[in-house]
Short mmCIF file of C-alpha atoms (C1' of nucleotides) in Angstrom, two decimals:
data_model
loop_
_atom_site.label_atom_id
_atom_site.label_comp_id
_atom_site.label_asym_id
_atom_site.label_seq_id
_atom_site.Cartn_x
_atom_site.Cartn_y
_atom_site.Cartn_z
CA MET A 1 18.05 -13.59 17.39
CA ALA A 2 17.82 -17.23 16.10
CA GLY A 3 14.32 -18.03 14.72
CA GLN A 4 14.88 -20.40 11.77
CA VAL A 5 15.24 -19.85 8.21
CA GLN A 6 12.28 -21.45 5.84
CA ARG A 7 12.90 -23.87 2.98
CA GLN A 8 11.06 -24.57 -0.29
CA THR A 9 9.48 -20.89 -0.35
CA GLY A 10 10.95 -19.92 -3.57
CA VAL A 11 13.35 -17.59 -1.53
CA ALA A 12 16.91 -19.01 -1.35
CA LEU A 13 18.22 -19.77 2.08
CA TRP A 14 21.35 -17.77 1.58
CA ARG A 15 19.05 -14.55 0.44
CA GLN A 16 16.98 -14.95 3.77
CA ILE A 17 20.18 -15.38 5.63
CA ALA A 18 21.85 -12.42 4.12
CA ASP A 19 18.53 -10.21 5.04
CA ARG A 20 18.78 -11.44 8.62
CA ILE A 21 22.31 -10.63 8.92
CA ARG A 22 21.91 -7.24 7.29
CA GLN A 23 19.12 -6.40 9.73
CA ALA A 24 20.98 -7.76 12.69
CA ILE A 25 23.87 -5.36 11.94
CA SER A 26 21.66 -2.34 11.31
CA ALA A 27 20.14 -3.22 14.41
CA GLY A 28 23.41 -2.86 16.32
CA ALA A 29 23.76 -6.66 17.46
CA TYR A 30 27.23 -6.84 16.66
CA ASP A 31 28.57 -3.42 17.75
CA GLU A 32 30.79 -4.90 20.58
CA THR A 33 33.03 -6.70 18.10
CA GLY A 34 32.35 -4.86 14.86
CA MET A 35 32.51 -8.23 13.10
CA VAL A 36 29.99 -10.74 11.98
CA PRO A 37 29.94 -14.15 13.98
CA PRO A 38 32.42 -16.60 12.47
CA GLU A 39 30.69 -18.74 9.46
CA THR A 40 30.50 -22.18 11.67
CA VAL A 41 28.70 -20.38 14.20
CA LEU A 42 26.23 -18.87 11.94
CA ALA A 43 25.59 -22.01 10.31
CA LEU A 44 24.70 -23.45 13.58
CA GLN A 45 22.52 -20.89 14.47
CA PHE A 46 20.48 -20.75 11.17
CA GLY A 47 20.79 -24.51 10.95
CA VAL A 48 22.28 -24.45 7.60
CA ASN A 49 25.71 -25.56 6.10
CA ARG A 50 28.47 -23.46 6.11
CA HIS A 51 28.54 -22.74 2.38
CA THR A 52 25.03 -21.50 2.68
CA VAL A 53 26.20 -19.09 5.08
CA ARG A 54 28.99 -18.11 2.91
CA SER A 55 26.86 -17.50 0.03
CA ALA A 56 25.00 -15.08 2.21
CA ILE A 57 28.14 -13.49 3.19
CA ALA A 58 29.21 -13.17 -0.07
CA ALA A 59 26.36 -11.12 -1.00
CA LEU A 60 26.71 -8.82 1.92
CA ALA A 61 30.06 -8.20 0.66
CA GLN A 62 28.89 -7.41 -2.76
CA GLU A 63 26.73 -4.56 -1.11
CA GLY A 64 29.91 -3.31 0.53
CA ILE A 65 28.20 -3.92 3.97
CA VAL A 66 30.87 -6.45 5.37
CA ARG A 67 34.28 -7.61 4.45
CA ALA A 68 35.52 -10.93 5.10
CA VAL A 69 39.18 -11.37 6.02
CA GLN A 70 40.97 -14.67 5.67
CA GLY A 71 42.32 -15.77 9.23
CA ARG A 72 40.52 -13.03 11.03
CA GLY A 73 36.99 -12.73 10.58
CA THR A 74 34.04 -11.02 8.87
CA LEU A 75 34.36 -7.18 9.51
CA ILE A 76 30.98 -4.97 9.35
CA GLU A 77 31.95 -1.98 6.73
CA ARG A 78 28.94 -0.09 6.72
CA LYS A 79 26.03 0.25 9.25
CA GLU A 80 23.09 2.16 8.39
CA ARG A 81 19.58 3.12 8.28
CA LEU A 82 18.43 6.61 7.70
CA ASN A 83 15.72 8.17 9.73
CA PHE A 84 13.02 9.82 7.30
CA PRO A 85 10.51 11.92 9.40
CA ILE A 86 7.28 12.47 7.52
CA THR A 87 5.52 15.44 8.76
CA LYS A 88 3.45 17.93 7.25
CA ARG A 89 6.53 19.63 6.49
CA THR A 90 8.43 16.99 4.90
CA ARG A 91 11.87 18.02 3.59
CA PHE A 92 13.81 15.48 2.26
CA THR A 93 17.08 17.05 2.16
CA ALA A 94 16.62 18.97 5.69
CA GLY A 95 15.34 15.87 7.42
CA ILE A 96 18.23 13.90 6.43
CA GLY A 97 20.73 16.26 6.48
CA GLU A 98 22.00 15.87 10.22
CA GLN A 99 22.35 12.03 9.60
CA ALA A 100 24.72 12.12 6.51
CA ARG A 101 27.31 14.66 5.46
CA GLU A 102 26.04 15.34 1.99
CA MET A 103 22.64 15.18 0.30
CA ARG A 104 22.24 15.56 -3.43
CA GLY A 105 19.18 15.16 -5.34
CA LEU A 106 20.22 14.11 -9.21
CA LEU A 107 17.98 14.59 -12.02
CA LEU A 108 17.95 11.28 -14.19
CA SER A 109 15.41 12.58 -16.91
CA TYR A 110 12.16 14.94 -17.56
CA SER A 111 9.57 15.42 -19.96
CA GLU A 112 6.22 17.08 -20.45
CA GLU A 113 3.13 15.15 -21.11
CA LYS A 114 -0.40 14.75 -20.48
CA ALA A 115 -1.89 13.96 -17.04
CA ASP A 116 -3.02 10.30 -16.77
CA ALA A 117 -5.99 9.77 -14.36
CA ASP A 118 -3.63 8.91 -11.45
CA VAL A 119 -1.81 12.29 -11.83
CA ALA A 120 -4.70 14.27 -12.63
CA ARG A 121 -6.44 13.05 -9.55
CA GLY A 122 -3.26 13.61 -7.19
CA LEU A 123 -2.69 17.10 -8.66
CA GLN A 124 -6.42 17.89 -8.86
CA ILE A 125 -6.51 18.89 -12.58
CA ARG A 126 -8.39 17.68 -15.61
CA PRO A 127 -6.88 14.33 -17.35
CA GLY A 128 -4.71 15.38 -20.26
CA GLU A 129 -3.65 18.43 -18.74
CA PRO A 130 0.08 19.17 -19.51
CA VAL A 131 2.29 18.28 -16.68
CA ILE A 132 6.01 18.19 -16.33
CA ARG A 133 7.42 14.49 -15.09
CA MET A 134 10.69 14.18 -13.28
CA GLU A 135 12.85 11.05 -12.76
CA THR A 136 15.37 11.73 -9.90
CA VAL A 137 17.56 9.75 -7.71
CA ARG A 138 18.35 11.16 -4.07
CA LYS A 139 21.63 10.28 -2.37
CA ALA A 140 22.93 10.58 1.12
CA ASP A 141 26.82 10.59 1.04
CA GLY A 142 27.08 9.39 -2.43
CA ARG A 143 24.95 6.35 -1.55
CA PRO A 144 21.39 6.19 -3.27
CA VAL A 145 18.77 6.18 -0.85
CA SER A 146 15.48 6.83 -2.98
CA CYS A 147 14.51 7.33 -6.52
CA ALA A 148 11.16 9.17 -7.51
CA THR A 149 9.07 10.07 -10.13
CA ALA A 150 7.35 13.18 -9.69
CA TRP A 151 4.52 15.40 -11.71
CA PHE A 152 4.51 19.19 -11.67
CA PRO A 153 1.49 21.26 -13.19
CA ALA A 154 3.51 22.33 -16.31
CA GLY A 155 1.88 25.86 -16.24
CA ARG A 156 2.94 26.93 -13.10
CA PHE A 157 6.36 25.12 -12.80
CA GLY A 158 7.77 24.64 -16.38
CA GLY A 159 11.34 25.56 -15.11
CA MET A 160 11.12 22.81 -12.33
CA PRO A 161 13.84 20.58 -14.21
CA ASP A 162 16.15 23.22 -14.71
CA ALA A 163 15.89 24.62 -11.28
CA TYR A 164 16.03 20.91 -9.64
CA GLN A 165 19.07 20.22 -11.57
CA ARG A 166 20.85 23.35 -10.04
CA THR A 167 19.76 23.45 -6.91
CA GLU A 168 19.59 19.51 -6.29
CA SER A 169 16.62 20.00 -3.70
CA ILE A 170 12.82 20.43 -4.32
CA THR A 171 12.55 23.04 -1.88
CA LYS A 172 14.99 25.00 -3.16
CA ALA A 173 13.64 24.61 -6.71
CA PHE A 174 10.37 25.49 -5.52
CA ALA A 175 11.60 28.50 -3.83
CA GLU A 176 13.46 29.72 -6.95
CA LEU A 177 10.25 29.42 -9.02
CA GLY A 178 8.38 31.71 -6.42
CA LEU A 179 7.10 28.97 -3.88
CA SER A 180 8.46 29.82 -0.61
CA ASP A 181 6.67 27.08 1.20
CA TYR A 182 4.54 24.14 1.01
CA VAL A 183 2.87 21.61 2.78
CA ARG A 184 2.25 17.74 2.57
CA ALA A 185 -1.30 16.95 1.99
CA THR A 186 -1.25 12.99 1.84
CA THR A 187 0.91 10.12 1.86
CA GLU A 188 0.44 6.51 1.05
CA ILE A 189 3.08 4.04 2.04
CA THR A 190 3.39 0.40 0.75
CA ALA A 191 6.23 -2.04 0.38
CA VAL A 192 6.88 -4.26 -2.58
CA HIS A 193 9.74 -6.10 -3.99
CA ALA A 194 12.35 -3.80 -6.06
CA ASP A 195 12.02 -4.31 -9.99
CA GLU A 196 14.95 -4.66 -12.38
CA ALA A 197 14.98 -0.66 -13.09
CA ASP A 198 14.84 0.39 -9.21
CA THR A 199 17.61 -2.37 -8.40
CA ALA A 200 19.73 -0.72 -10.99
CA ALA A 201 19.16 2.80 -10.05
CA LEU A 202 19.51 2.13 -6.15
CA ASP A 203 22.30 -0.10 -6.61
CA LEU A 204 20.33 -2.89 -4.64
CA ALA A 205 20.58 -6.33 -3.72
CA PRO A 206 18.35 -8.08 -6.10
CA GLY A 207 15.13 -9.05 -4.52
CA ALA A 208 15.37 -6.19 -2.00
CA ILE A 209 12.45 -4.42 -0.69
CA LEU A 210 11.27 -1.06 -1.65
CA LEU A 211 9.29 1.24 0.55
CA ILE A 212 6.82 2.95 -1.75
CA THR A 213 5.44 6.46 -0.84
CA LYS A 214 2.77 8.28 -2.77
CA ALA A 215 2.64 11.85 -1.70
CA VAL A 216 0.61 14.93 -2.86
CA ASN A 217 2.40 18.07 -1.71
CA THR A 218 0.08 21.36 -1.83
CA ASP A 219 0.95 25.03 -1.40
CA LEU A 220 -0.56 26.97 1.85
CA GLU A 221 -3.92 27.36 -0.14
CA GLY A 222 -4.21 24.03 -0.44
CA VAL A 223 -3.57 23.90 -4.31
CA PRO A 224 -1.42 20.61 -5.39
CA VAL A 225 2.07 21.38 -6.68
CA GLN A 226 3.33 18.12 -6.88
CA TYR A 227 2.57 14.66 -6.93
CA ALA A 228 5.44 11.83 -6.35
CA ILE A 229 6.05 8.49 -6.38
CA SER A 230 9.18 7.59 -4.40
CA ARG A 231 10.87 4.58 -3.91
CA PHE A 232 13.07 3.95 -0.95
CA ALA A 233 15.65 1.01 -0.20
CA ALA A 234 13.80 -0.42 2.82
CA ASP A 235 16.99 -1.79 4.52
CA ARG A 236 18.79 1.83 4.18
CA VAL A 237 15.80 3.77 5.49
CA GLN A 238 13.27 3.88 8.11
CA PHE A 239 9.79 6.52 8.20
CA THR A 240 8.85 8.47 11.23
CA ILE A 241 5.58 10.13 11.69
CA GLU A 242 5.37 12.63 14.46
CA ASN A 243 2.14 14.26 15.51
CA MET B 1 2.96 -3.25 -16.28
CA ALA B 2 5.42 -5.52 -17.88
CA GLY B 3 9.02 -4.88 -16.33
CA GLN B 4 10.99 -7.97 -16.48
CA VAL B 5 11.72 -10.44 -13.71
CA GLN B 6 15.29 -11.10 -12.28
CA ARG B 7 17.19 -14.33 -12.53
CA GLN B 8 19.84 -15.51 -10.21
CA THR B 9 18.62 -13.18 -7.41
CA GLY B 10 18.04 -16.00 -4.62
CA VAL B 11 14.14 -15.43 -5.17
CA ALA B 12 12.79 -17.64 -7.51
CA LEU B 13 10.93 -16.63 -10.77
CA TRP B 14 7.59 -17.98 -9.73
CA ARG B 15 7.61 -16.41 -6.29
CA GLN B 16 8.42 -13.07 -8.18
CA ILE B 17 5.67 -13.59 -10.54
CA ALA B 18 3.24 -14.60 -7.95
CA ASP B 19 3.98 -11.20 -6.18
CA ARG B 20 3.64 -9.37 -9.20
CA ILE B 21 0.22 -10.79 -10.33
CA ARG B 22 -1.28 -10.44 -6.77
CA GLN B 23 -0.36 -6.84 -6.56
CA ALA B 24 -1.62 -6.22 -10.01
CA ILE B 25 -5.10 -8.15 -8.81
CA SER B 26 -5.13 -5.82 -5.79
CA ALA B 27 -4.45 -2.76 -8.04
CA GLY B 28 -7.67 -3.51 -9.98
CA ALA B 29 -5.72 -4.46 -13.08
CA TYR B 30 -8.04 -7.33 -14.20
CA ASP B 31 -11.14 -6.23 -12.95
CA GLU B 32 -13.01 -5.82 -16.36
CA THR B 33 -12.81 -9.62 -16.70
CA GLY B 34 -12.32 -10.67 -13.11
CA MET B 35 -10.06 -13.07 -14.59
CA VAL B 36 -6.13 -13.45 -14.73
CA PRO B 37 -4.76 -13.57 -18.21
CA PRO B 38 -4.18 -17.00 -19.91
CA GLU B 39 -0.89 -18.77 -18.91
CA THR B 40 0.74 -18.18 -22.24
CA VAL B 41 -0.05 -14.76 -22.38
CA LEU B 42 1.62 -14.40 -18.71
CA ALA B 43 4.26 -16.58 -19.74
CA LEU B 44 5.07 -14.19 -22.72
CA GLN B 45 4.71 -10.87 -20.68
CA PHE B 46 7.26 -11.86 -18.11
CA GLY B 47 9.50 -13.85 -20.68
CA VAL B 48 9.32 -16.99 -18.89
CA ASN B 49 8.17 -20.77 -19.61
CA ARG B 50 4.49 -21.35 -19.02
CA HIS B 51 5.20 -23.93 -16.39
CA THR B 52 6.91 -21.34 -14.38
CA VAL B 53 3.69 -19.13 -14.43
CA ARG B 54 1.83 -22.26 -13.57
CA SER B 55 3.99 -22.39 -10.40
CA ALA B 56 3.15 -18.61 -9.64
CA ILE B 57 -0.55 -19.57 -10.22
CA ALA B 58 -0.44 -22.42 -7.83
CA ALA B 59 0.98 -20.42 -5.08
CA LEU B 60 -1.65 -17.68 -5.38
CA ALA B 61 -4.39 -20.51 -5.55
CA GLN B 62 -2.78 -21.89 -2.45
CA GLU B 63 -3.40 -18.25 -0.93
CA GLY B 64 -7.14 -18.52 -1.79
CA ILE B 65 -6.55 -15.41 -4.10
CA VAL B 66 -7.21 -17.12 -7.57
CA ARG B 67 -8.90 -20.56 -8.58
CA ALA B 68 -7.98 -22.07 -12.07
CA VAL B 69 -10.76 -23.84 -13.86
CA GLN B 70 -9.91 -26.08 -16.49
CA GLY B 71 -11.16 -24.96 -19.95
CA ARG B 72 -12.36 -21.62 -18.69
CA GLY B 73 -9.18 -19.71 -17.09
CA THR B 74 -8.00 -18.72 -13.90
CA LEU B 75 -10.63 -16.46 -11.75
CA ILE B 76 -9.92 -13.90 -8.95
CA GLU B 77 -11.49 -15.16 -5.61
CA ARG B 78 -10.25 -12.40 -3.37
CA LYS B 79 -8.97 -8.74 -4.17
CA GLU B 80 -7.60 -7.31 -1.22
CA ARG B 81 -5.41 -4.26 -0.08
CA LEU B 82 -6.76 -2.62 3.33
CA ASN B 83 -6.24 1.03 3.60
CA PHE B 84 -4.99 1.96 7.12
CA PRO B 85 -4.84 5.49 8.06
CA ILE B 86 -2.21 6.67 10.47
CA THR B 87 -3.54 9.81 12.17
CA LYS B 88 -2.95 11.31 15.79
CA ARG B 89 -6.15 9.36 16.31
CA THR B 90 -5.29 6.06 14.94
CA ARG B 91 -7.99 3.28 15.60
CA PHE B 92 -7.25 0.23 14.01
CA THR B 93 -10.95 -1.28 14.38
CA ALA B 94 -12.62 2.13 13.37
CA GLY B 95 -10.16 2.75 10.60
CA ILE B 96 -10.62 -0.45 8.75
CA GLY B 97 -14.20 -1.24 9.85
CA GLU B 98 -15.73 0.34 6.65
CA GLN B 99 -13.48 -1.72 4.36
CA ALA B 100 -14.35 -5.00 6.01
CA ARG B 101 -17.42 -6.59 7.84
CA GLU B 102 -15.76 -7.91 10.56
CA MET B 103 -12.95 -6.99 12.41
CA ARG B 104 -11.40 -9.01 15.44
CA GLY B 105 -8.32 -8.61 17.74
CA LEU B 106 -7.15 -12.07 19.29
CA LEU B 107 -4.94 -12.27 22.10
CA LEU B 108 -2.53 -14.85 21.66
CA SER B 109 -0.45 -14.81 24.89
CA TYR B 110 0.42 -12.27 27.54
CA SER B 111 2.61 -11.93 30.60
CA GLU B 112 4.18 -9.31 33.10
CA GLU B 113 7.68 -8.65 32.81
CA LYS B 114 10.22 -5.98 33.34
CA ALA B 115 10.81 -3.09 30.78
CA ASP B 116 13.75 -3.59 28.95
CA ALA B 117 15.67 -0.52 27.24
CA ASP B 118 13.41 -0.24 24.47
CA VAL B 119 10.38 -0.49 26.19
CA ALA B 120 11.27 1.80 28.83
CA ARG B 121 12.71 4.45 26.46
CA GLY B 122 9.00 4.06 24.37
CA LEU B 123 6.88 4.24 27.74
CA GLN B 124 9.24 6.52 29.40
CA ILE B 125 9.63 4.72 32.54
CA ARG B 126 12.69 3.04 34.06
CA PRO B 127 14.20 -0.02 32.69
CA GLY B 128 13.08 -2.87 34.91
CA GLU B 129 9.74 -1.54 36.14
CA PRO B 130 6.71 -3.98 35.55
CA VAL B 131 5.11 -3.83 32.31
CA ILE B 132 2.18 -6.14 30.70
CA ARG B 133 2.96 -7.42 27.41
CA MET B 134 0.72 -8.69 24.75
CA GLU B 135 0.93 -10.65 21.72
CA THR B 136 -2.06 -10.20 19.48
CA VAL B 137 -3.44 -10.91 15.84
CA ARG B 138 -5.86 -8.78 14.21
CA LYS B 139 -8.20 -9.83 11.50
CA ALA B 140 -10.50 -8.48 8.94
CA ASP B 141 -13.11 -10.85 7.94
CA GLY B 142 -11.37 -13.70 9.54
CA ARG B 143 -8.20 -12.99 7.55
CA PRO B 144 -5.25 -11.89 9.47
CA VAL B 145 -3.92 -8.35 8.67
CA SER B 146 -1.14 -7.78 11.48
CA CYS B 147 0.44 -9.33 14.64
CA ALA B 148 1.67 -7.10 17.07
CA THR B 149 3.71 -6.96 20.31
CA ALA B 150 2.38 -4.15 22.61
CA TRP B 151 3.52 -3.21 26.11
CA PHE B 152 1.42 -1.30 28.73
CA PRO B 153 2.73 0.16 32.03
CA ALA B 154 1.66 -2.55 34.35
CA GLY B 155 0.32 -0.49 37.35
CA ARG B 156 -2.16 1.60 35.44
CA PHE B 157 -3.37 -1.26 33.02
CA GLY B 158 -2.89 -4.31 34.77
CA GLY B 159 -6.13 -5.42 33.44
CA MET B 160 -5.32 -5.05 29.95
CA PRO B 161 -5.06 -8.66 28.75
CA ASP B 162 -8.62 -9.48 30.24
CA ALA B 163 -10.10 -6.23 28.88
CA TYR B 164 -8.84 -6.71 25.45
CA GLN B 165 -9.80 -10.53 25.16
CA ARG B 166 -13.42 -9.29 26.09
CA THR B 167 -13.54 -6.28 23.85
CA GLU B 168 -11.40 -7.44 20.94
CA SER B 169 -10.34 -3.95 20.72
CA ILE B 170 -7.52 -1.79 22.15
CA THR B 171 -9.64 1.38 22.14
CA LYS B 172 -12.57 -0.49 23.84
CA ALA B 173 -10.19 -2.17 26.33
CA PHE B 174 -8.70 1.38 27.33
CA ALA B 175 -12.31 2.83 28.04
CA GLU B 176 -12.99 0.03 30.17
CA LEU B 177 -9.71 0.76 32.15
CA GLY B 178 -11.03 4.52 32.66
CA LEU B 179 -9.16 5.84 29.39
CA SER B 180 -11.47 7.37 27.17
CA ASP B 181 -9.14 9.06 24.53
CA TYR B 182 -5.33 8.49 23.74
CA VAL B 183 -3.33 9.67 20.84
CA ARG B 184 -0.58 8.36 18.83
CA ALA B 185 2.87 10.13 19.34
CA THR B 186 5.39 8.83 16.86
CA THR B 187 5.42 5.93 14.50
CA GLU B 188 8.25 4.42 12.84
CA ILE B 189 7.59 2.41 9.77
CA THR B 190 10.13 -0.02 8.13
CA ALA B 191 9.79 -3.55 5.82
CA VAL B 192 11.32 -6.60 6.28
CA HIS B 193 10.92 -10.13 4.97
CA ALA B 194 8.86 -12.20 7.33
CA ASP B 195 10.11 -14.63 9.71
CA GLU B 196 8.95 -18.02 10.49
CA ALA B 197 6.77 -17.09 13.17
CA ASP B 198 5.11 -14.24 11.41
CA THR B 199 4.45 -16.42 8.32
CA ALA B 200 2.83 -18.66 10.63
CA ALA B 201 0.75 -16.26 12.67
CA LEU B 202 -0.28 -14.29 9.69
CA ASP B 203 -0.79 -17.28 7.15
CA LEU B 204 1.47 -15.69 4.94
CA ALA B 205 3.25 -16.76 1.50
CA PRO B 206 6.54 -17.65 2.67
CA GLY B 207 9.02 -14.70 1.70
CA ALA B 208 6.54 -12.34 2.10
CA ILE B 209 6.98 -9.04 3.01
CA LEU B 210 6.20 -7.04 6.35
CA LEU B 211 5.45 -3.59 7.14
CA ILE B 212 6.49 -3.02 10.47
CA THR B 213 5.27 0.01 12.81
CA LYS B 214 6.80 1.02 16.37
CA ALA B 215 4.19 3.22 17.83
CA VAL B 216 3.98 5.10 21.17
CA ASN B 217 0.25 5.96 22.48
CA THR B 218 -0.07 8.65 24.92
CA ASP B 219 -3.09 10.06 27.01
CA LEU B 220 -4.31 13.34 26.74
CA GLU B 221 -1.40 14.47 29.06
CA GLY B 222 1.26 13.11 26.89
CA VAL B 223 1.85 10.28 29.30
CA PRO B 224 2.54 7.27 27.25
CA VAL B 225 0.21 4.18 27.79
CA GLN B 226 1.17 1.72 25.22
CA TYR B 227 4.23 0.89 23.28
CA ALA B 228 3.59 -1.32 20.40
CA ILE B 229 5.26 -2.99 17.33
CA SER B 230 3.04 -4.32 14.75
CA ARG B 231 3.82 -6.34 11.76
CA PHE B 232 1.54 -5.97 8.68
CA ALA B 233 1.13 -8.21 5.68
CA ALA B 234 2.55 -5.80 3.33
CA ASP B 235 0.40 -7.29 0.14
CA ARG B 236 -2.86 -6.89 2.21
CA VAL B 237 -2.45 -3.30 3.46
CA GLN B 238 -1.35 0.06 2.64
CA PHE B 239 -0.79 3.13 4.83
CA THR B 240 -2.18 6.65 4.64
CA ILE B 241 -0.49 9.26 6.28
CA GLU B 242 -3.14 12.75 6.19
CA ASN B 243 -2.18 15.94 7.69
"C1'" DT C 1 -20.98 -31.20 -32.97
"C1'" DA C 2 -16.92 -29.44 -34.13
"C1'" DT C 3 -13.58 -25.80 -33.08
"C1'" DG C 4 -10.51 -22.63 -30.57
"C1'" DG C 5 -8.86 -21.37 -26.23
"C1'" DT C 6 -7.77 -22.62 -21.84
"C1'" DT C 7 -5.65 -25.68 -17.78
"C1'" DG C 8 -3.92 -30.39 -16.66
"C1'" DT C 9 -0.48 -33.73 -16.73
"C1'" DC C 10 3.63 -36.31 -18.34
"C1'" DT C 11 8.57 -36.70 -19.82
"C1'" DA C 12 13.23 -35.17 -20.44
"C1'" DT C 13 16.86 -31.84 -19.43
"C1'" DA C 14 19.84 -28.10 -17.58
"C1'" DT C 15 20.93 -25.08 -14.10
"C1'" DC C 16 20.73 -23.17 -9.25
"C1'" DA C 17 20.50 -23.90 -4.39
"C1'" DA C 18 22.12 -26.81 -0.70
"C1'" DT C 19 24.79 -30.21 1.85
"C1'" DA C 20 28.69 -32.77 3.04
"C1'" DG C 21 33.75 -33.34 3.78
"C1'" DA C 22 38.53 -32.37 3.10
"C1'" DC C 23 42.13 -29.50 2.85
"C1'" DA C 24 44.65 -25.01 2.15
"C1'" DT C 25 45.63 -20.22 3.69
"C1'" DT C 26 46.19 -16.48 6.76
"C1'" DT C 27 45.73 -14.07 11.06
"C1'" DA C 28 46.15 -13.37 16.15
"C1'" DA C 29 47.91 -15.43 20.37
"C1'" DG C 30 50.76 -18.07 23.37
"C1'" DC D 1 57.63 -21.17 16.44
"C1'" DT D 2 53.23 -23.56 17.31
"C1'" DT D 3 48.62 -23.70 17.69
"C1'" DA D 4 43.95 -22.58 17.38
"C1'" DA D 5 40.47 -20.01 14.97
"C1'" DA D 6 38.95 -18.33 11.10
"C1'" DT D 7 38.22 -17.67 6.04
"C1'" DG D 8 39.48 -19.94 1.14
"C1'" DT D 9 38.64 -23.47 -2.30
"C1'" DC D 10 38.01 -27.63 -4.32
"C1'" DT D 11 35.18 -32.16 -5.50
"C1'" DA D 12 30.79 -34.57 -5.01
"C1'" DT D 13 25.87 -35.35 -4.50
"C1'" DT D 14 20.93 -34.29 -3.66
"C1'" DG D 15 16.93 -31.67 -4.64
"C1'" DA D 16 14.58 -27.54 -6.08
"C1'" DT D 17 14.12 -24.58 -10.03
"C1'" DA D 18 13.20 -23.49 -14.99
"C1'" DT D 19 12.87 -24.58 -19.72
"C1'" DA D 20 11.05 -27.50 -23.64
"C1'" DG D 21 7.86 -30.22 -25.78
"C1'" DA D 22 3.77 -32.90 -26.49
"C1'" DC D 23 -0.63 -34.23 -25.50
"C1'" DA D 24 -5.07 -34.72 -22.40
"C1'" DA D 25 -9.14 -32.65 -20.54
"C1'" DC D 26 -12.26 -29.33 -20.62
"C1'" DC D 27 -15.21 -25.31 -21.47
"C1'" DA D 28 -17.64 -21.99 -24.41
"C1'" DT D 29 -19.58 -21.06 -28.42
"C1'" DA D 30 -20.57 -21.01 -33.28
#
DNA sequence: TATGGTTGTCTATATCAATAGACATTTAAG
DNA sequence: CTTAAATGTCTATTGATATAGACAACCATA
């Protein structure tokens, strides 16, 4: 698990090391002891000064992943990476349901607006037609996992914001509005560094990585009902595509 | 396209700005002029000093994405993001084929080894059974797109390294070894920061993001034939999942 | 050829990142 | 109680990062 860190890359050593330790924790590298190796050992492993390792651990402590105890060592507090299956019938709440006790979708804001070119293409409507836009955050056991911007055709799903706020689930909200089933037509996946807004919304470590999906959901006749751009904290989730 | 950069995050401003500009280029933001906006404009947009923007542009020039010309401006040299469809019949070479002139898969190294727990689970064999491991790099028009570690059951596909080296394609190599068709059973997708080895192998900007896939391919009877971990340069590709 | 807009270079300064060493404090174990 | 091992704190120094300002060099064009 060594593999040296890189200098003069615009990414501080302490951040690289924090990322590596976070990943090692979620991969179960320290499961036997439940603790991160001593600072002096890590410093030797990564080839850096002990103070640099301390900066990395401080960042992880800030995230709530580890807790340093004087005299004992650095304890692992949280070890997580939710699996998020992407299938024809992708259901966020259901898919994650077995891995977390409580799943909630929170509506941050919504508005009615006119579809721009991207949204119109996704929903297969004409640019300028009215759509409902919703900004949401989804949480597993109180911890933010992703935030999303979703668009719906305004005529058919004008009641979406209200239904979503009540049910805290897209699937249930669709059901309330008379759409009992829907399928995922396409999903695009990319990855970028988180910007300020998403860092705040997802309670992320600054400079963290986002996995981004652009998805179109359709009803059973193939008519688009939702176009959504979701931004996932990359260190908290993984996607699984089953065929 | 504004959205401010973040300070004191362990990620240097010039690197954040370079990432943003690179992404804007690949999204086609500057297609009309074929040029990046003037340094003074970018500095104002991002709320930083002009010298900081210059550091970012210098990094992009180093990557060969832009070329600054005194008196004229900064020209866009290369504009890239390959789309990589992930389907039941995922074929790297074929999928990318239409987007690049030349696709090549290069064998870096290979060895015969005993399957560890992960590999055994992927290939549905017993840990300790012999497998062939191959380290490969895949290039589109000479530019590295991904590197991968792949395992094959040694008994059935002992000739894999040789066949791959000759055909530069997994699909063709399988065909030579008597497997005319195969399907993708599962794919896991995650994202991390690139480590030193992958930075070198993929000719990446240091600190770049990797999209990682873990995939199991099976023959038409559902018997696993390949377990592969691929690491893609996140700023050069996107995945598309079609259903 | 004159001008405005652009990139290139230089100096100076402040802050962050990283190293180095010394020592204090706490915990667990002998 | 003593000791070893671990984290916590402090000072000092160096190099990378970022800001600020001034001016040179170059290009296109009016």
